[in-house]
Amino acid sequence: DGRVYAETYVERPRHIEVQVLGDGEGGAIHLFERECSVQRRFQKIIEEAPAANLSPALRDEICASAVRLASAAKYRNAGTVEYILGADGRFFFLEMNTRLQVEHPVTEMITGVDLVRAQIEIAAGHGLPMTQDGVRIDGHAIECRICAEDPERDFMPETGGIRYLGVPEENWLRFENALTRGQKITADFDPMLAKLVAHGSSRDEAVDRSIAALRELALLGVKTNTDYLAA
């Protein structure tokens, strides 16, 4: 009956997305995948690359699917193809984000590719910065979204002013932000204040480094979810 619309129900879903680059002429490569399954109210809060517990065969299949899509569309830019992955190994197309995403640093940290530079070079007509064979995974990276909210009060939005910001300095850490002392944090915008991204030689090391950095990070003047993220 054409009036009935049905969708597959995916049990125990995972959110897997693939970073791609396209030259606009049918050429496309992937920079492997990210796992974005740790969400709250359907909003990502922790992302990592590469995805954990993904077999090499399934990784190849998902990444190849994303490249085929970008190539067929003659996509030109950096972009992300997103999928829902079921526990049975089947995956389904969700959407394509035709831009850089909040979580793009984890891909940069495991591949060494500057995605901002790559998309500018593509736009300038220089083509893809490398071939698929030139893309390699080095270690593991995890990103935590620092948000102005109080997890102990049902994640109530927080407002205030930045009194102090102390960020740990390590060569394996990126802390992306635009915060300044005295800055007012209002309820007019998305609560995300910054992104803390840690790289490790393994997933366990990346987890340990993320927790250590979250505990060392000092942001006074407004409550954040750093303890919640560490937990």
CSV table of C-alpha atoms in Angstrom, one decimal:
chain,number,residue,atom,x,y,z
A,1,ASP,CA,0.0,0.0,0.0
A,2,GLY,CA,1.6,3.2,-1.2
A,3,ARG,CA,0.2,5.1,1.8
A,4,VAL,CA,2.3,3.1,4.3
A,5,TYR,CA,5.9,4.2,4.9
A,6,ALA,CA,8.1,1.8,6.9
A,7,GLU,CA,11.6,2.1,8.1
A,8,THR,CA,14.0,-0.6,9.4
A,9,TYR,CA,14.2,-0.6,13.2
A,10,VAL,CA,17.9,-0.7,14.1
A,11,GLU,CA,18.6,-2.3,17.5
A,12,ARG,CA,21.6,-1.1,19.6
A,13,PRO,CA,22.5,1.4,16.9
A,14,ARG,CA,25.9,3.0,16.6
A,15,HIS,CA,26.6,6.3,14.9
A,16,ILE,CA,29.5,5.9,12.4
A,17,GLU,CA,30.6,8.6,10.0
A,18,VAL,CA,33.2,8.7,7.3
A,19,GLN,CA,35.3,11.8,6.4
A,20,VAL,CA,35.7,12.2,2.7
A,21,LEU,CA,37.4,14.6,0.3
A,22,GLY,CA,36.1,15.1,-3.3
A,23,ASP,CA,37.7,16.9,-6.2
A,24,GLY,CA,34.4,17.7,-8.0
A,25,GLU,CA,35.3,15.6,-11.0
A,26,GLY,CA,34.4,12.2,-9.6
A,27,GLY,CA,37.6,11.7,-7.7
A,28,ALA,CA,37.2,11.0,-3.9
A,29,ILE,CA,39.0,9.5,-1.0
A,30,HIS,CA,38.2,8.8,2.6
A,31,LEU,CA,40.1,9.6,5.8
A,32,PHE,CA,38.6,6.7,7.7
A,33,GLU,CA,35.7,6.8,10.1
A,34,ARG,CA,34.7,8.4,13.4
A,35,GLU,CA,32.5,7.0,16.1
A,36,CYS,CA,29.9,9.4,17.5
A,37,SER,CA,27.6,7.1,19.5
A,38,VAL,CA,28.1,8.7,22.9
A,39,GLN,CA,25.3,11.2,22.8
A,40,ARG,CA,22.8,12.9,25.2
A,41,ARG,CA,19.4,13.9,23.9
A,42,PHE,CA,20.7,13.0,20.4
A,43,GLN,CA,23.5,15.5,20.7
A,44,LYS,CA,27.1,14.2,20.3
A,45,ILE,CA,29.3,14.8,23.4
A,46,ILE,CA,32.2,12.4,22.8
A,47,GLU,CA,33.6,11.5,19.4
A,48,GLU,CA,36.6,9.3,18.6
A,49,ALA,CA,38.6,8.0,15.6
A,50,PRO,CA,38.9,5.4,14.5
A,51,ALA,CA,35.7,3.6,15.7
A,52,ALA,CA,36.2,0.9,18.4
A,53,ASN,CA,35.4,-2.7,17.8
A,54,LEU,CA,35.0,-2.3,14.1
A,55,SER,CA,36.3,-5.2,12.0
A,56,PRO,CA,38.7,-4.4,9.2
A,57,ALA,CA,36.2,-5.8,6.6
A,58,LEU,CA,33.3,-3.7,8.0
A,59,ARG,CA,35.5,-0.6,8.1
A,60,ASP,CA,36.5,-1.1,4.5
A,61,GLU,CA,32.9,-1.6,3.5
A,62,ILE,CA,31.6,1.5,5.2
A,63,CYS,CA,34.4,3.7,4.0
A,64,ALA,CA,34.1,2.4,0.4
A,65,SER,CA,30.4,3.2,0.5
A,66,ALA,CA,31.1,6.8,1.4
A,67,VAL,CA,33.6,7.2,-1.3
A,68,ARG,CA,31.2,5.8,-3.9
A,69,LEU,CA,28.6,8.3,-2.8
A,70,ALA,CA,31.0,11.2,-3.0
A,71,SER,CA,32.3,10.1,-6.3
A,72,ALA,CA,28.9,9.6,-7.9
A,73,ALA,CA,27.8,13.0,-6.8
A,74,LYS,CA,31.0,14.6,-8.1
A,75,TYR,CA,31.3,16.1,-4.6
A,76,ARG,CA,33.8,18.9,-4.3
A,77,ASN,CA,35.0,19.7,-0.7
A,78,ALA,CA,35.6,18.1,2.6
A,79,GLY,CA,32.5,16.3,3.8
A,80,THR,CA,31.1,13.6,6.1
A,81,VAL,CA,28.9,10.7,5.2
A,82,GLU,CA,26.9,9.5,8.2
A,83,TYR,CA,25.6,6.0,8.9
A,84,ILE,CA,23.6,4.1,11.5
A,85,LEU,CA,25.3,0.8,12.2
A,86,GLY,CA,23.3,-2.1,13.7
A,87,ALA,CA,24.5,-4.8,16.0
A,88,ASP,CA,24.1,-7.3,13.1
A,89,GLY,CA,26.7,-5.4,11.0
A,90,ARG,CA,24.2,-3.8,8.6
A,91,PHE,CA,24.5,-0.1,8.1
A,92,PHE,CA,22.2,2.5,6.7
A,93,PHE,CA,22.8,6.0,5.1
A,94,LEU,CA,21.7,8.8,7.5
A,95,GLU,CA,22.8,12.0,5.9
A,96,MET,CA,25.8,13.8,4.4
A,97,ASN,CA,27.2,16.9,6.0
A,98,THR,CA,28.8,19.1,3.3
A,99,ARG,CA,31.1,21.0,5.6
A,100,LEU,CA,33.7,20.5,8.3
A,101,GLN,CA,32.2,19.2,11.5
A,102,VAL,CA,32.8,19.8,15.2
A,103,GLU,CA,34.6,16.5,15.5
A,104,HIS,CA,36.9,16.9,12.5
A,105,PRO,CA,40.0,17.3,14.8
A,106,VAL,CA,40.0,13.6,15.7
A,107,THR,CA,40.4,12.7,12.1
A,108,GLU,CA,43.2,15.3,11.7
A,109,MET,CA,45.0,13.8,14.7
A,110,ILE,CA,45.0,10.2,13.5
A,111,THR,CA,45.8,11.0,9.8
A,112,GLY,CA,48.0,14.1,10.1
A,113,VAL,CA,45.8,15.7,7.3
A,114,ASP,CA,44.9,19.4,7.8
A,115,LEU,CA,41.3,19.3,6.6
A,116,VAL,CA,40.9,23.1,6.5
A,117,ARG,CA,43.9,23.4,4.2
A,118,ALA,CA,42.7,20.4,2.1
A,119,GLN,CA,39.3,21.9,1.4
A,120,ILE,CA,40.9,25.3,0.5
A,121,GLU,CA,43.3,23.6,-1.9
A,122,ILE,CA,40.4,21.7,-3.5
A,123,ALA,CA,38.4,24.9,-3.9
A,124,ALA,CA,41.4,26.5,-5.5
A,125,GLY,CA,41.4,23.8,-8.1
A,126,HIS,CA,44.5,21.9,-6.9
A,127,GLY,CA,42.6,18.6,-6.6
A,128,LEU,CA,42.9,16.0,-3.9
A,129,PRO,CA,46.0,16.5,-1.6
A,130,MET,CA,46.9,12.7,-1.7
A,131,THR,CA,45.8,9.4,-3.0
A,132,GLN,CA,43.9,6.8,-0.9
A,133,ASP,CA,47.1,4.8,-0.4
A,134,GLY,CA,48.7,7.8,1.2
A,135,VAL,CA,46.1,7.9,4.1
A,136,ARG,CA,47.1,6.0,7.2
A,137,ILE,CA,45.8,5.7,10.8
A,138,ASP,CA,48.2,6.7,13.5
A,139,GLY,CA,47.0,5.9,17.0
A,140,HIS,CA,43.6,7.0,18.4
A,141,ALA,CA,42.0,10.3,19.2
A,142,ILE,CA,39.0,11.3,21.4
A,143,GLU,CA,37.2,14.6,21.5
A,144,CYS,CA,35.1,15.8,24.5
A,145,ARG,CA,32.6,18.7,24.1
A,146,ILE,CA,32.9,21.1,27.0
A,147,CYS,CA,29.4,22.5,27.6
A,148,ALA,CA,28.0,25.2,30.0
A,149,GLU,CA,25.5,23.0,31.8
A,150,ASP,CA,25.1,21.4,35.3
A,151,PRO,CA,24.8,17.6,35.1
A,152,GLU,CA,23.8,17.5,38.8
A,153,ARG,CA,20.7,19.5,38.0
A,154,ASP,CA,19.4,17.6,35.0
A,155,PHE,CA,21.9,19.4,32.7
A,156,MET,CA,20.4,22.8,33.4
A,157,PRO,CA,21.9,25.4,31.1
A,158,GLU,CA,24.5,27.6,32.9
A,159,THR,CA,25.3,31.2,32.5
A,160,GLY,CA,28.0,33.4,34.1
A,161,GLY,CA,31.4,34.9,33.2
A,162,ILE,CA,34.8,33.4,32.6
A,163,ARG,CA,36.9,34.2,35.6
A,164,TYR,CA,39.8,31.9,34.9
A,165,LEU,CA,40.9,29.5,32.3
A,166,GLY,CA,43.7,27.1,32.9
A,167,VAL,CA,44.4,24.6,30.1
A,168,PRO,CA,46.9,21.7,30.3
A,169,GLU,CA,49.7,21.9,27.7
A,170,GLU,CA,50.7,18.6,26.1
A,171,ASN,CA,51.9,17.8,22.6
A,172,TRP,CA,49.1,15.2,22.4
A,173,LEU,CA,46.4,17.6,23.4
A,174,ARG,CA,44.3,20.1,21.4
A,175,PHE,CA,42.0,22.6,23.3
A,176,GLU,CA,39.9,24.4,20.7
A,177,ASN,CA,38.1,27.5,22.1
A,178,ALA,CA,37.5,31.2,21.7
A,179,LEU,CA,37.2,32.0,25.4
A,180,THR,CA,38.6,35.0,27.1
A,181,ARG,CA,38.8,36.1,30.7
A,182,GLY,CA,35.7,38.2,31.6
A,183,GLN,CA,33.7,36.8,28.7
A,184,LYS,CA,30.0,36.5,29.4
A,185,ILE,CA,28.3,33.1,28.9
A,186,THR,CA,24.7,33.7,28.1
A,187,ALA,CA,21.7,31.5,27.3
A,188,ASP,CA,21.4,32.9,23.8
A,189,PHE,CA,23.7,30.3,22.1
A,190,ASP,CA,24.5,26.6,22.0
A,191,PRO,CA,26.1,25.6,25.3
A,192,MET,CA,29.3,24.2,23.9
A,193,LEU,CA,32.2,26.3,25.0
A,194,ALA,CA,35.2,24.3,23.8
A,195,LYS,CA,36.6,21.0,22.5
A,196,LEU,CA,39.2,19.0,24.3
A,197,VAL,CA,40.9,16.5,22.0
A,198,ALA,CA,43.5,13.9,23.1
A,199,HIS,CA,45.6,11.6,21.0
A,200,GLY,CA,47.2,8.4,22.1
A,201,SER,CA,49.1,5.5,20.6
A,202,SER,CA,46.1,3.3,21.5
A,203,ARG,CA,42.5,3.8,22.5
A,204,ASP,CA,43.3,3.0,26.2
A,205,GLU,CA,46.0,5.7,26.2
A,206,ALA,CA,43.7,8.2,24.5
A,207,VAL,CA,41.0,7.5,27.2
A,208,ASP,CA,43.5,7.9,30.0
A,209,ARG,CA,44.8,11.1,28.6
A,210,SER,CA,41.3,12.5,28.0
A,211,ILE,CA,40.4,11.8,31.6
A,212,ALA,CA,43.6,13.4,32.9
A,213,ALA,CA,43.2,16.5,30.8
A,214,LEU,CA,39.5,16.9,31.8
A,215,ARG,CA,40.5,16.7,35.5
A,216,GLU,CA,43.4,19.2,35.0
A,217,LEU,CA,41.4,21.7,33.0
A,218,ALA,CA,40.3,24.7,35.1
A,219,LEU,CA,37.4,26.8,34.0
A,220,LEU,CA,36.0,29.1,36.7
A,221,GLY,CA,32.9,31.3,36.6
A,222,VAL,CA,30.4,28.9,35.0
A,223,LYS,CA,29.6,25.3,35.7
A,224,THR,CA,30.5,22.8,33.0
A,225,ASN,CA,30.2,19.0,32.2
A,226,THR,CA,33.9,18.2,32.6
A,227,ASP,CA,33.4,15.9,35.6
A,228,TYR,CA,30.5,14.1,33.8
A,229,LEU,CA,32.7,13.6,30.7
A,230,ALA,CA,35.5,12.2,32.7
A,231,ALA,CA,33.1,9.8,34.5
